[in-house]
PDB file of C-alpha atoms and ligand atoms in Angstrom:
ATOM      1  CA  MET A   1       0.000   0.000   0.000  1.00 84.00           C
ATOM      2  CA  PRO A   2       1.477   3.390  -0.955  1.00 92.00           C
ATOM      3  CA  THR A   3       2.628   5.703   1.811  1.00 97.00           C
ATOM      4  CA  ILE A   4       3.901   9.258   1.822  1.00 98.00           C
ATOM      5  CA  PHE A   5       7.354   7.861   0.966  1.00 98.00           C
ATOM      6  CA  SER A   6       6.136   6.676  -2.468  1.00 98.00           C
ATOM      7  CA  LYS A   7       5.212  10.256  -3.309  1.00 98.00           C
ATOM      8  CA  ILE A   8       8.604  11.498  -2.112  1.00 98.00           C
ATOM      9  CA  ILE A   9      10.364   8.866  -4.255  1.00 98.00           C
ATOM     10  CA  ALA A  10       8.263   9.928  -7.262  1.00 98.00           C
ATOM     11  CA  LYS A  11       9.008  13.594  -6.476  1.00 98.00           C
ATOM     12  CA  GLU A  12       5.292  14.285  -6.179  1.00 97.00           C
ATOM     13  CA  LEU A  13       5.951  15.626  -2.681  1.00 97.00           C
ATOM     14  CA  PRO A  14       8.893  17.841  -1.722  1.00 97.00           C
ATOM     15  CA  SER A  15      11.775  16.470   0.298  1.00 98.00           C
ATOM     16  CA  GLU A  16      15.428  17.218   0.859  1.00 98.00           C
ATOM     17  CA  MET A  17      16.682  14.353  -1.268  1.00 98.00           C
ATOM     18  CA  VAL A  18      20.362  13.544  -0.932  1.00 98.00           C
ATOM     19  CA  TYR A  19      20.584  10.493  -3.200  1.00 98.00           C
ATOM     20  CA  GLN A  20      18.487   8.487  -5.666  1.00 98.00           C
ATOM     21  CA  ASP A  21      19.202   5.593  -8.020  1.00 98.00           C
ATOM     22  CA  ASP A  22      17.284   2.756  -9.628  1.00 98.00           C
ATOM     23  CA  LEU A  23      16.785   0.894  -6.342  1.00 98.00           C
ATOM     24  CA  VAL A  24      16.801   3.335  -3.436  1.00 98.00           C
ATOM     25  CA  THR A  25      16.156   6.942  -2.450  1.00 98.00           C
ATOM     26  CA  ALA A  26      17.636   8.859   0.492  1.00 98.00           C
ATOM     27  CA  PHE A  27      16.233  12.060   1.942  1.00 98.00           C
ATOM     28  CA  LYS A  28      16.403  14.082   5.143  1.00 98.00           C
ATOM     29  CA  ASP A  29      14.042  13.098   7.940  1.00 98.00           C
ATOM     30  CA  ILE A  30      11.468  15.835   8.454  1.00 98.00           C
ATOM     31  CA  ASN A  31      11.854  15.539  12.239  1.00 97.00           C
ATOM     32  CA  PRO A  32      15.589  14.977  12.753  1.00 98.00           C
ATOM     33  CA  LEU A  33      16.726  13.398  16.009  1.00 96.00           C
ATOM     34  CA  ALA A  34      20.407  14.142  15.388  1.00 97.00           C
ATOM     35  CA  PRO A  35      22.448  16.649  13.340  1.00 98.00           C
ATOM     36  CA  VAL A  36      22.413  14.077  10.523  1.00 98.00           C
ATOM     37  CA  HIS A  37      19.190  12.086  10.119  1.00 98.00           C
ATOM     38  CA  ILE A  38      18.606  10.556   6.708  1.00 98.00           C
ATOM     39  CA  LEU A  39      16.035   7.990   5.612  1.00 98.00           C
ATOM     40  CA  ILE A  40      17.158   5.423   3.050  1.00 99.00           C
ATOM     41  CA  VAL A  41      14.174   3.762   1.420  1.00 98.00           C
ATOM     42  CA  PRO A  42      13.703   1.180  -1.336  1.00 98.00           C
ATOM     43  CA  ASN A  43      11.971   2.593  -4.406  1.00 98.00           C
ATOM     44  CA  LYS A  44       9.881  -0.585  -4.381  1.00 98.00           C
ATOM     45  CA  GLU A  45       6.999  -0.613  -1.931  1.00 98.00           C
ATOM     46  CA  ILE A  46       8.024  -3.045   0.801  1.00 98.00           C
ATOM     47  CA  ALA A  47       5.992  -2.428   3.942  1.00 98.00           C
ATOM     48  CA  THR A  48       8.230  -3.835   6.678  1.00 98.00           C
ATOM     49  CA  VAL A  49      11.251  -6.061   7.306  1.00 98.00           C
ATOM     50  CA  ASP A  50       8.695  -8.838   7.759  1.00 98.00           C
ATOM     51  CA  ASP A  51       7.742  -8.407   4.083  1.00 98.00           C
ATOM     52  CA  VAL A  52      11.183  -8.656   2.497  1.00 98.00           C
ATOM     53  CA  GLU A  53      11.808 -11.552   0.108  1.00 98.00           C
ATOM     54  CA  VAL A  54      14.982 -13.264  -1.071  1.00 98.00           C
ATOM     55  CA  ASP A  55      14.559 -11.452  -4.410  1.00 98.00           C
ATOM     56  CA  ASP A  56      14.836  -8.144  -2.518  1.00 98.00           C
ATOM     57  CA  GLU A  57      18.401  -8.867  -1.393  1.00 98.00           C
ATOM     58  CA  PRO A  58      19.969  -6.555  -4.036  1.00 98.00           C
ATOM     59  CA  ILE A  59      17.804  -3.715  -2.722  1.00 98.00           C
ATOM     60  CA  LEU A  60      18.730  -4.446   0.875  1.00 98.00           C
ATOM     61  CA  GLY A  61      22.408  -4.532   0.009  1.00 98.00           C
ATOM     62  CA  ARG A  62      22.114  -1.253  -1.868  1.00 98.00           C
ATOM     63  CA  MET A  63      20.562   0.355   1.224  1.00 98.00           C
ATOM     64  CA  PHE A  64      23.819  -0.340   3.076  1.00 98.00           C
ATOM     65  CA  THR A  65      26.172   0.833   0.341  1.00 98.00           C
ATOM     66  CA  VAL A  66      24.122   4.001  -0.006  1.00 98.00           C
ATOM     67  CA  ALA A  67      24.209   4.482   3.768  1.00 98.00           C
ATOM     68  CA  LYS A  68      28.003   4.324   3.590  1.00 98.00           C
ATOM     69  CA  LYS A  69      28.138   6.786   0.691  1.00 98.00           C
ATOM     70  CA  VAL A  70      25.737   9.276   2.257  1.00 98.00           C
ATOM     71  CA  ALA A  71      27.552   9.078   5.605  1.00 98.00           C
ATOM     72  CA  ARG A  72      30.810   9.870   3.806  1.00 98.00           C
ATOM     73  CA  ASP A  73      29.213  12.661   1.777  1.00 98.00           C
ATOM     74  CA  LEU A  74      27.779  14.237   4.932  1.00 98.00           C
ATOM     75  CA  GLY A  75      31.046  14.000   6.854  1.00 98.00           C
ATOM     76  CA  ILE A  76      30.157  11.509   9.584  1.00 98.00           C
ATOM     77  CA  ALA A  77      31.970   8.419   8.291  1.00 98.00           C
ATOM     78  CA  GLU A  78      34.945   8.943  10.586  1.00 98.00           C
ATOM     79  CA  SER A  79      33.038   9.894  13.730  1.00 98.00           C
ATOM     80  CA  GLY A  80      30.508   7.095  13.188  1.00 98.00           C
ATOM     81  CA  TYR A  81      26.776   6.732  13.052  1.00 98.00           C
ATOM     82  CA  ARG A  82      23.900   4.354  13.660  1.00 98.00           C
ATOM     83  CA  LEU A  83      21.596   2.586  11.213  1.00 98.00           C
ATOM     84  CA  ILE A  84      18.131   1.778  12.542  1.00 98.00           C
ATOM     85  CA  VAL A  85      15.310  -0.189  10.957  1.00 98.00           C
ATOM     86  CA  ASN A  86      12.103  -0.276  12.963  1.00 98.00           C
ATOM     87  CA  CYS A  87       9.631  -3.095  12.330  1.00 98.00           C
ATOM     88  CA  LYS A  88       5.923  -2.864  13.135  1.00 98.00           C
ATOM     89  CA  GLN A  89       4.328  -1.727  16.380  1.00 98.00           C
ATOM     90  CA  ASP A  90       6.786  -2.887  19.015  1.00 96.00           C
ATOM     91  CA  GLY A  91       9.667  -1.743  16.828  1.00 96.00           C
ATOM     92  CA  GLY A  92       8.189   1.753  16.725  1.00 96.00           C
ATOM     93  CA  GLN A  93       7.561   1.800  12.958  1.00 98.00           C
ATOM     94  CA  GLU A  94       5.276   4.661  11.952  1.00 98.00           C
ATOM     95  CA  VAL A  95       5.553   4.652   8.164  1.00 98.00           C
ATOM     96  CA  TYR A  96       4.853   1.274   6.576  1.00 98.00           C
ATOM     97  CA  HIS A  97       7.336   1.613   3.746  1.00 98.00           C
ATOM     98  CA  LEU A  98      10.615  -0.048   4.697  1.00 98.00           C
ATOM     99  CA  HIS A  99      13.285   2.498   5.605  1.00 98.00           C
ATOM    100  CA  MET A 100      16.678   2.693   7.245  1.00 98.00           C
ATOM    101  CA  HIS A 101      17.445   5.642   9.511  1.00 98.00           C
ATOM    102  CA  LEU A 102      21.008   6.947   9.197  1.00 98.00           C
ATOM    103  CA  VAL A 103      21.698   9.056  12.288  1.00 98.00           C
ATOM    104  CA  GLY A 104      24.887  10.705  13.448  1.00 98.00           C
ATOM    105  CA  GLY A 105      26.715  13.925  14.060  1.00 98.00           C
ATOM    106  CA  ARG A 106      26.564  13.546  17.838  1.00 97.00           C
ATOM    107  CA  ARG A 107      27.162  10.858  20.460  1.00 96.00           C
ATOM    108  CA  LEU A 108      24.045   8.702  20.320  1.00 96.00           C
ATOM    109  CA  GLY A 109      24.270   7.003  23.692  1.00 92.00           C
ATOM    110  CA  ARG A 110      22.780   3.636  24.491  1.00 88.00           C
ATOM    111  CA  MET A 111      21.268   1.579  21.713  1.00 85.00           C
ATOM    112  CA  LEU A 112      18.076   0.982  23.685  1.00 82.00           C
ATOM    113  CA  ALA A 113      16.422   2.652  26.619  1.00 75.00           C
ATOM    114  CA  LYS A 114      16.625   0.442  29.707  1.00 70.00           C
ATOM    115  CA  LYS A 115      12.857   0.198  29.988  1.00 69.00           C
ATOM    116  CA  GLU A 116       9.738   1.299  28.164  1.00 61.00           C
ATOM    117  CA  ASP A 117       9.420   5.082  27.712  1.00 55.00           C
TER     118      ASP A 117
HETATM  119  P1  AMP B   1       9.618   5.123  11.725  1.00 91.95           P
HETATM  120  O1  AMP B   1       9.129   5.506  13.066  1.00 91.95           O
HETATM  121  O2  AMP B   1      10.814   4.216  11.749  1.00 91.95           O
HETATM  122  O3  AMP B   1       8.519   4.589  10.828  1.00 91.95           O
HETATM  123  O4  AMP B   1      10.158   6.456  11.071  1.00 91.95           O
HETATM  124  C1  AMP B   1       9.398   7.251  10.218  1.00 91.95           C
HETATM  125  C2  AMP B   1      10.169   8.521  10.019  1.00 91.95           C
HETATM  126  O5  AMP B   1       9.650   9.183   8.881  1.00 91.95           O
HETATM  127  C3  AMP B   1      10.106   9.500  11.189  1.00 91.95           C
HETATM  128  O6  AMP B   1      11.423   9.735  11.688  1.00 91.95           O
HETATM  129  C4  AMP B   1       9.493  10.750  10.572  1.00 91.95           C
HETATM  130  O7  AMP B   1      10.031  11.931  11.091  1.00 91.95           O
HETATM  131  C5  AMP B   1       9.799  10.570   9.094  1.00 91.95           C
HETATM  132  N1  AMP B   1       8.899  11.246   8.172  1.00 91.95           N
HETATM  133  C6  AMP B   1       7.558  11.205   8.145  1.00 91.95           C
HETATM  134  N2  AMP B   1       7.082  11.939   7.130  1.00 91.95           N
HETATM  135  C7  AMP B   1       8.160  12.452   6.488  1.00 91.95           C
HETATM  136  C8  AMP B   1       8.340  13.316   5.356  1.00 91.95           C
HETATM  137  N3  AMP B   1       7.285  13.796   4.657  1.00 91.95           N
HETATM  138  N4  AMP B   1       9.586  13.628   4.992  1.00 91.95           N
HETATM  139  C9  AMP B   1      10.649  13.165   5.683  1.00 91.95           C
HETATM  140  N5  AMP B   1      10.550  12.352   6.743  1.00 91.95           N
HETATM  141  C10 AMP B   1       9.327  12.015   7.154  1.00 91.95           C
END
């Protein structure tokens, strides 16, 4: 099912796009949680990690190589960063179009809160 990300990929909605190719698109998160906060999304509509198929492996691999490139382009490759993929309700996924968060530019602290917020 299409989400707002499909319209961003198709450039029917504005975004601050930093990269696009035949498989993936990367753009700035509208509500950044760190100095660098980019979303890397497959151009294909895949709702969640639970929906990926073996045939999607080239897309999933491209998401990582693009994460590396964008991190380098934005100057956080040396200091480091975190890649986050939320899945469904308990994972905190809000937009049901698979996406990888690339966050960095500051110390990010613990990977998980110790208990439920
Ligand atoms: P998640 O909670 O993993 O599904 O993350 C969804 C992310 O999409 C959030 O960090 C939102 O800030 C971001 N987001 C929602 N709408 C837009 C938009 N139009 N442009 C850029 N980022 C968006």
